[in-house]
Short mmCIF file of C-alpha atoms and ligand atoms in Angstrom, two decimals:
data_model
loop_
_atom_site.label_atom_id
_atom_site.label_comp_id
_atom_site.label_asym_id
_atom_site.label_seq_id
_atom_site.Cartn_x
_atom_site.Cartn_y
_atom_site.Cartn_z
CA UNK R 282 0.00 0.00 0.00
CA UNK R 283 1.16 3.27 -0.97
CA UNK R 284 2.11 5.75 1.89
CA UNK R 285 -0.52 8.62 2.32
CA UNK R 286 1.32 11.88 3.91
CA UNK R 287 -0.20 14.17 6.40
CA UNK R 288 -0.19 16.69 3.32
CA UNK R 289 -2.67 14.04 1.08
CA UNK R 290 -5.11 13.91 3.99
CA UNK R 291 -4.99 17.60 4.11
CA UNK R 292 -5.36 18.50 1.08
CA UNK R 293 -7.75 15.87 -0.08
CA UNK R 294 -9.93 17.45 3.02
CA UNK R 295 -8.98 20.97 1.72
CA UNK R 296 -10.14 19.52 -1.87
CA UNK R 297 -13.74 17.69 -0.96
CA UNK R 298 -15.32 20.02 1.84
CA UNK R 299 -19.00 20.36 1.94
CA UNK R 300 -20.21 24.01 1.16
CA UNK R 301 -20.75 23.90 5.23
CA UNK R 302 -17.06 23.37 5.34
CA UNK R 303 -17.40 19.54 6.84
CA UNK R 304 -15.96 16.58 5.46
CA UNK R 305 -17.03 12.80 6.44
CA UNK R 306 -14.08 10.73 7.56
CA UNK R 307 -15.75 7.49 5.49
CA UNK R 308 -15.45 10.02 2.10
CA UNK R 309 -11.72 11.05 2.48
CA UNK R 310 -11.54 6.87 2.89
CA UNK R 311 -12.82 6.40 -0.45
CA UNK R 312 -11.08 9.19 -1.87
CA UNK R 313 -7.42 8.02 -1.09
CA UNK R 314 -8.76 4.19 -1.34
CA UNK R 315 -7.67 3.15 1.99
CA UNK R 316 -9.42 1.34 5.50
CA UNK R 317 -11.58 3.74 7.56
CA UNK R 318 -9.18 1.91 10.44
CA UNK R 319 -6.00 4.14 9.00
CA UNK R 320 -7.81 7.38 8.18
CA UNK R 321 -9.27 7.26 12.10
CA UNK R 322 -5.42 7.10 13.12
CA UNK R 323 -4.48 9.81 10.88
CA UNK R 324 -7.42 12.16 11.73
CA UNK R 325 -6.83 11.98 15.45
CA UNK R 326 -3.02 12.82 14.54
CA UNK R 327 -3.90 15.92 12.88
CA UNK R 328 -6.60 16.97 15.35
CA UNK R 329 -4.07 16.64 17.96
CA UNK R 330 -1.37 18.58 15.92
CA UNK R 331 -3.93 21.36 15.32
CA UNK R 332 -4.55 20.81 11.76
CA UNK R 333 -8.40 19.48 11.88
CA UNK R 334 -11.28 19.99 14.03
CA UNK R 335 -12.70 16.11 14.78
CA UNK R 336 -15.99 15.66 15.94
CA UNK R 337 -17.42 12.51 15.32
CA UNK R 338 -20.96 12.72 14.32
CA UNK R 339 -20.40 15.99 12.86
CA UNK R 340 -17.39 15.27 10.52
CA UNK R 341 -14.02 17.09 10.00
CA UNK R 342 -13.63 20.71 9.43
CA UNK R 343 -9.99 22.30 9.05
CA UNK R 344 -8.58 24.74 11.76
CA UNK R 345 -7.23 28.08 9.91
CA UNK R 346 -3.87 26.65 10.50
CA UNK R 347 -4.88 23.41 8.73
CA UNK R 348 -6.64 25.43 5.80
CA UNK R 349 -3.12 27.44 5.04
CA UNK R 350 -1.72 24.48 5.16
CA UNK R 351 -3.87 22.61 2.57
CA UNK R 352 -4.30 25.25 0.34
CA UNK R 353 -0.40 25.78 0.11
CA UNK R 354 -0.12 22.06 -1.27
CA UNK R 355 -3.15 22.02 -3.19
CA UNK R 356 -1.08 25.37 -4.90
CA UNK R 357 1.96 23.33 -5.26
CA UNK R 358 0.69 20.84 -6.72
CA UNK R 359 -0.98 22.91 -9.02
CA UNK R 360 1.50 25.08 -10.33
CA UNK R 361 3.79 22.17 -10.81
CA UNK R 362 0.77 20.52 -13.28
CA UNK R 363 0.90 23.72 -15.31
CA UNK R 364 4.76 23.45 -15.92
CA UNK R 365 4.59 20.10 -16.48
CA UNK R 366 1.61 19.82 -19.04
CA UNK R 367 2.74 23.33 -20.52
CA UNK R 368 6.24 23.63 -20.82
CA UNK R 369 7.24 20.42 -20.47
CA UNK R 370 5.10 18.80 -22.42
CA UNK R 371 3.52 16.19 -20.41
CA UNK R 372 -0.37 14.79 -21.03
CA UNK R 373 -2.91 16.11 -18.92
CA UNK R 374 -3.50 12.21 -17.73
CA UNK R 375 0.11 11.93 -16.72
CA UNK R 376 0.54 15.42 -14.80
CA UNK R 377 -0.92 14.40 -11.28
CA UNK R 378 1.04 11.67 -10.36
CA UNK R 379 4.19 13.50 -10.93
CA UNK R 380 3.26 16.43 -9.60
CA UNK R 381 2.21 14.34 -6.45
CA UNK R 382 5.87 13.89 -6.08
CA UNK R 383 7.12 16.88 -6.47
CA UNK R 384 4.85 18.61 -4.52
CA UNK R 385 6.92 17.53 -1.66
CA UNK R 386 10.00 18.21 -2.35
CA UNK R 387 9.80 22.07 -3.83
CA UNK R 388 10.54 24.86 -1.50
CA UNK R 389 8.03 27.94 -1.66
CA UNK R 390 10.23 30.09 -3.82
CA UNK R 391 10.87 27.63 -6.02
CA UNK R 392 6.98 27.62 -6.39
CA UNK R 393 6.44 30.74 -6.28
CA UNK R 394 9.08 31.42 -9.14
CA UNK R 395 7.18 28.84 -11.37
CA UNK R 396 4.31 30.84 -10.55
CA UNK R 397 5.90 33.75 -12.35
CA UNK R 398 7.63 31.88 -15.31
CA UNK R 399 4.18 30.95 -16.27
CA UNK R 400 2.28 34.17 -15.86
CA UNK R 401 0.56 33.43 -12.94
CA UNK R 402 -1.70 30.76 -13.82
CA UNK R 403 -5.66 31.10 -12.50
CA UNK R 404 -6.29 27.04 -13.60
CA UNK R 405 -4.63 23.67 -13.21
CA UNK R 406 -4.78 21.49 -17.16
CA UNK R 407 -7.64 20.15 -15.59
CA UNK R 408 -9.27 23.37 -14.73
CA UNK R 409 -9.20 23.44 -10.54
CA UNK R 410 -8.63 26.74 -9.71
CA UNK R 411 -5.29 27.79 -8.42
CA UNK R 412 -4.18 29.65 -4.90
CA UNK R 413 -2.28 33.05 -5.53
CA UNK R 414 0.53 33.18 -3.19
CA UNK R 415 -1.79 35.04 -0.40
CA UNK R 416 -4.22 32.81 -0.22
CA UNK R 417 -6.91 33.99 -2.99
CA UNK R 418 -8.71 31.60 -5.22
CA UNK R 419 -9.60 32.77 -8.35
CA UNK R 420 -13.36 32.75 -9.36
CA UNK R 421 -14.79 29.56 -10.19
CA UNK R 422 -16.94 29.73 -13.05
CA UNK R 423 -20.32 28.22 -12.36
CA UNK R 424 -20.35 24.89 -13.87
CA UNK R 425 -22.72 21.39 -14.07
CA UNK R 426 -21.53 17.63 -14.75
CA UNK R 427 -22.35 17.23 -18.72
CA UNK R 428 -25.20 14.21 -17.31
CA UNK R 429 -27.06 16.92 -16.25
CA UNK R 430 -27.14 18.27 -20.18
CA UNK R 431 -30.50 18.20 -21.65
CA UNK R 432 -31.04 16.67 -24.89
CA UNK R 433 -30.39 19.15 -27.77
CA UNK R 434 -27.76 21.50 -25.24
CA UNK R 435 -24.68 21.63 -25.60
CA UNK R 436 -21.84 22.87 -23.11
CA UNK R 437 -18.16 24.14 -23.23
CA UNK R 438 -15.85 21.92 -21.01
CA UNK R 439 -13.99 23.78 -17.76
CA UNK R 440 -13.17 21.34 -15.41
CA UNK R 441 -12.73 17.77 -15.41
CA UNK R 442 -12.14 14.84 -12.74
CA UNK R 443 -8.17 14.77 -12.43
CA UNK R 444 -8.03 11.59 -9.75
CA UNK R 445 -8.26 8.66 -12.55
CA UNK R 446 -5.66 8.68 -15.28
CA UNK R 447 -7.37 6.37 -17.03
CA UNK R 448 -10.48 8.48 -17.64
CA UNK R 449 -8.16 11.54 -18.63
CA UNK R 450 -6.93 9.17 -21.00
CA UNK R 451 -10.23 7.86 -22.58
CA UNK R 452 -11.82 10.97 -23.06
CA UNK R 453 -8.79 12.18 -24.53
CA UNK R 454 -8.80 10.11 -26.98
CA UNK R 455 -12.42 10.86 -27.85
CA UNK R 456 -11.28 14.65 -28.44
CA UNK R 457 -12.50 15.97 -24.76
CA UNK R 458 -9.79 18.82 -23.65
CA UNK R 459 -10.78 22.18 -21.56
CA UNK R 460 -12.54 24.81 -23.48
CA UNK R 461 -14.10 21.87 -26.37
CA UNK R 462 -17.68 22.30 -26.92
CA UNK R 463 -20.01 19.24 -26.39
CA UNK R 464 -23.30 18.41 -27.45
CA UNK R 465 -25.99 16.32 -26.28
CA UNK R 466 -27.35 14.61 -29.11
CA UNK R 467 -29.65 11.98 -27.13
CA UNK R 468 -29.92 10.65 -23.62
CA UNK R 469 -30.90 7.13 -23.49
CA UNK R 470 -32.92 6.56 -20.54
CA UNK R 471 -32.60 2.93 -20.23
CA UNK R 472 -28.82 3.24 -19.25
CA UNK R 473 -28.60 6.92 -18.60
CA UNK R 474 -25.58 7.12 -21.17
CA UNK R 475 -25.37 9.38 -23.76
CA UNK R 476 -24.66 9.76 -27.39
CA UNK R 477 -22.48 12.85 -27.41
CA UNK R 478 -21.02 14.88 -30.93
CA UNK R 479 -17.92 16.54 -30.35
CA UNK R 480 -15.50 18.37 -32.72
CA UNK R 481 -18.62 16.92 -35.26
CA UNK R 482 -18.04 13.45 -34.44
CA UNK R 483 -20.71 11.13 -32.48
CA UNK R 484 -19.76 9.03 -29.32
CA UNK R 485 -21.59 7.00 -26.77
CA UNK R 486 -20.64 7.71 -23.59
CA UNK R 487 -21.60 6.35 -19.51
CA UNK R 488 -22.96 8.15 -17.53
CA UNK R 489 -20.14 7.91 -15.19
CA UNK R 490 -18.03 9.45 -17.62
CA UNK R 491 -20.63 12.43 -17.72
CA UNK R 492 -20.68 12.97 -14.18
CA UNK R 493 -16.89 13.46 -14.46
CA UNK R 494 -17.20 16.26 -16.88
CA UNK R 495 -17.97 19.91 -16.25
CA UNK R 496 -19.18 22.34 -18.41
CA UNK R 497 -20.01 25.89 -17.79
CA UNK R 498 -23.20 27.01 -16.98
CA UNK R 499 -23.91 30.00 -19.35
CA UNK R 500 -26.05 33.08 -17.40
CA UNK R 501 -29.16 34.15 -18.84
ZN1 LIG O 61 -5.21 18.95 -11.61
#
């Protein structure tokens, strides 16, 4: 089993708060794919270092302290998928695990230098917003998964799931990037999938995969 740092469990809290600012401990389980046994350990570690606030029937919230903290990796890790997929070169599906690594091992000015080199980025290549050095998140455009499309509307892509690399890959290879526009030719009730045209090409896709995909929500 791979070994989950005190920064993954804080920034996968940071990442998958509830708009009350709560988190269930049997959710950040699932997220990092490991025994509710080990996340109880870690949670009363970070409660007792003054990262988290645990209350049992009432989830996890972050202490300010614990919030910084998070939203400094979550930044890192951020930045360092921009370099990568921009000037490096690398595949949106391959960006995350390295920039898990390297997350770790990058000192804040070497971050915030990055940050400058690329013209201070607003979004990851997966469109999750980015930090600014004090703190700020940019605005987050309001967005919907593409399953919740009607038939005959179509929708501009601005975020997508970045936790499988398989998925980044697949819908890659059906032409799905940030900013394509997809339409919703026909939902098919019996399954819930859809049969989607993109770039003027037709594909039949889960529904999974359309809860996965964001698109932005245009105001009227
Ligand atoms: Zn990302």
């Amino acid at each position: 089993m791979q070994n989950i740092s005190k920064e993954d469990y804080l920034s996968t809290i940071f990442r998958n708060l509830n708009p009350e600012g709560k988190i269930k401990p049997g959710l950040i389980a699932g997220k990092l794919s490991i025994s509710s046994a080990a996340v109880t350990d870690m949670l009363r570690k970070l409660s007792a270092e003054g990262y988290i606030i645990y209350e049992r029937y009432k989830g996890i919230a972050l202490t300010s302290e614990g919030e910084n903290y998070a939203r400094n990796m979550v930044r890192r890790h951020r930045i360092w998928e921009v370099f990568l997929n921009k000037v490096v070169g690398m595949p949106w599906d391959k960006v995350h695990e390295e920039a898990n690594r390297l997350e770790h091992s990058s000192s804040d000015d070497l971050i915030n230098r990055l940050e400058v080199m690329l013209d201070f980025p607003e979004y990851d290549p997966h469109g999750d917003p980015i930090p600014s050095r004090d703190g700020k998140m940019p605005k987050i455009k309001r967005q919907k998964p593409l399953s919740e499309l009607e038939e005959g509307e179509s929708g501009r892509v601005i975020r997508v799931n970045d936790s499988d690399e398989n998925f980044l890959g697949y819908i890659s290879k059906l032409g799905i990037m940030l900013k394509e526009n997809i339409v919703i030719k026909k939902k098919i009730m019996f399954d819930e999938s859809l049969e989607v045209s993109i770039k003027g090409k037709s594909w039949n896709i889960s529904s999974k995969l359309a809860q996965n995909i964001f698109v932005e929500v245009k105001r009227d």
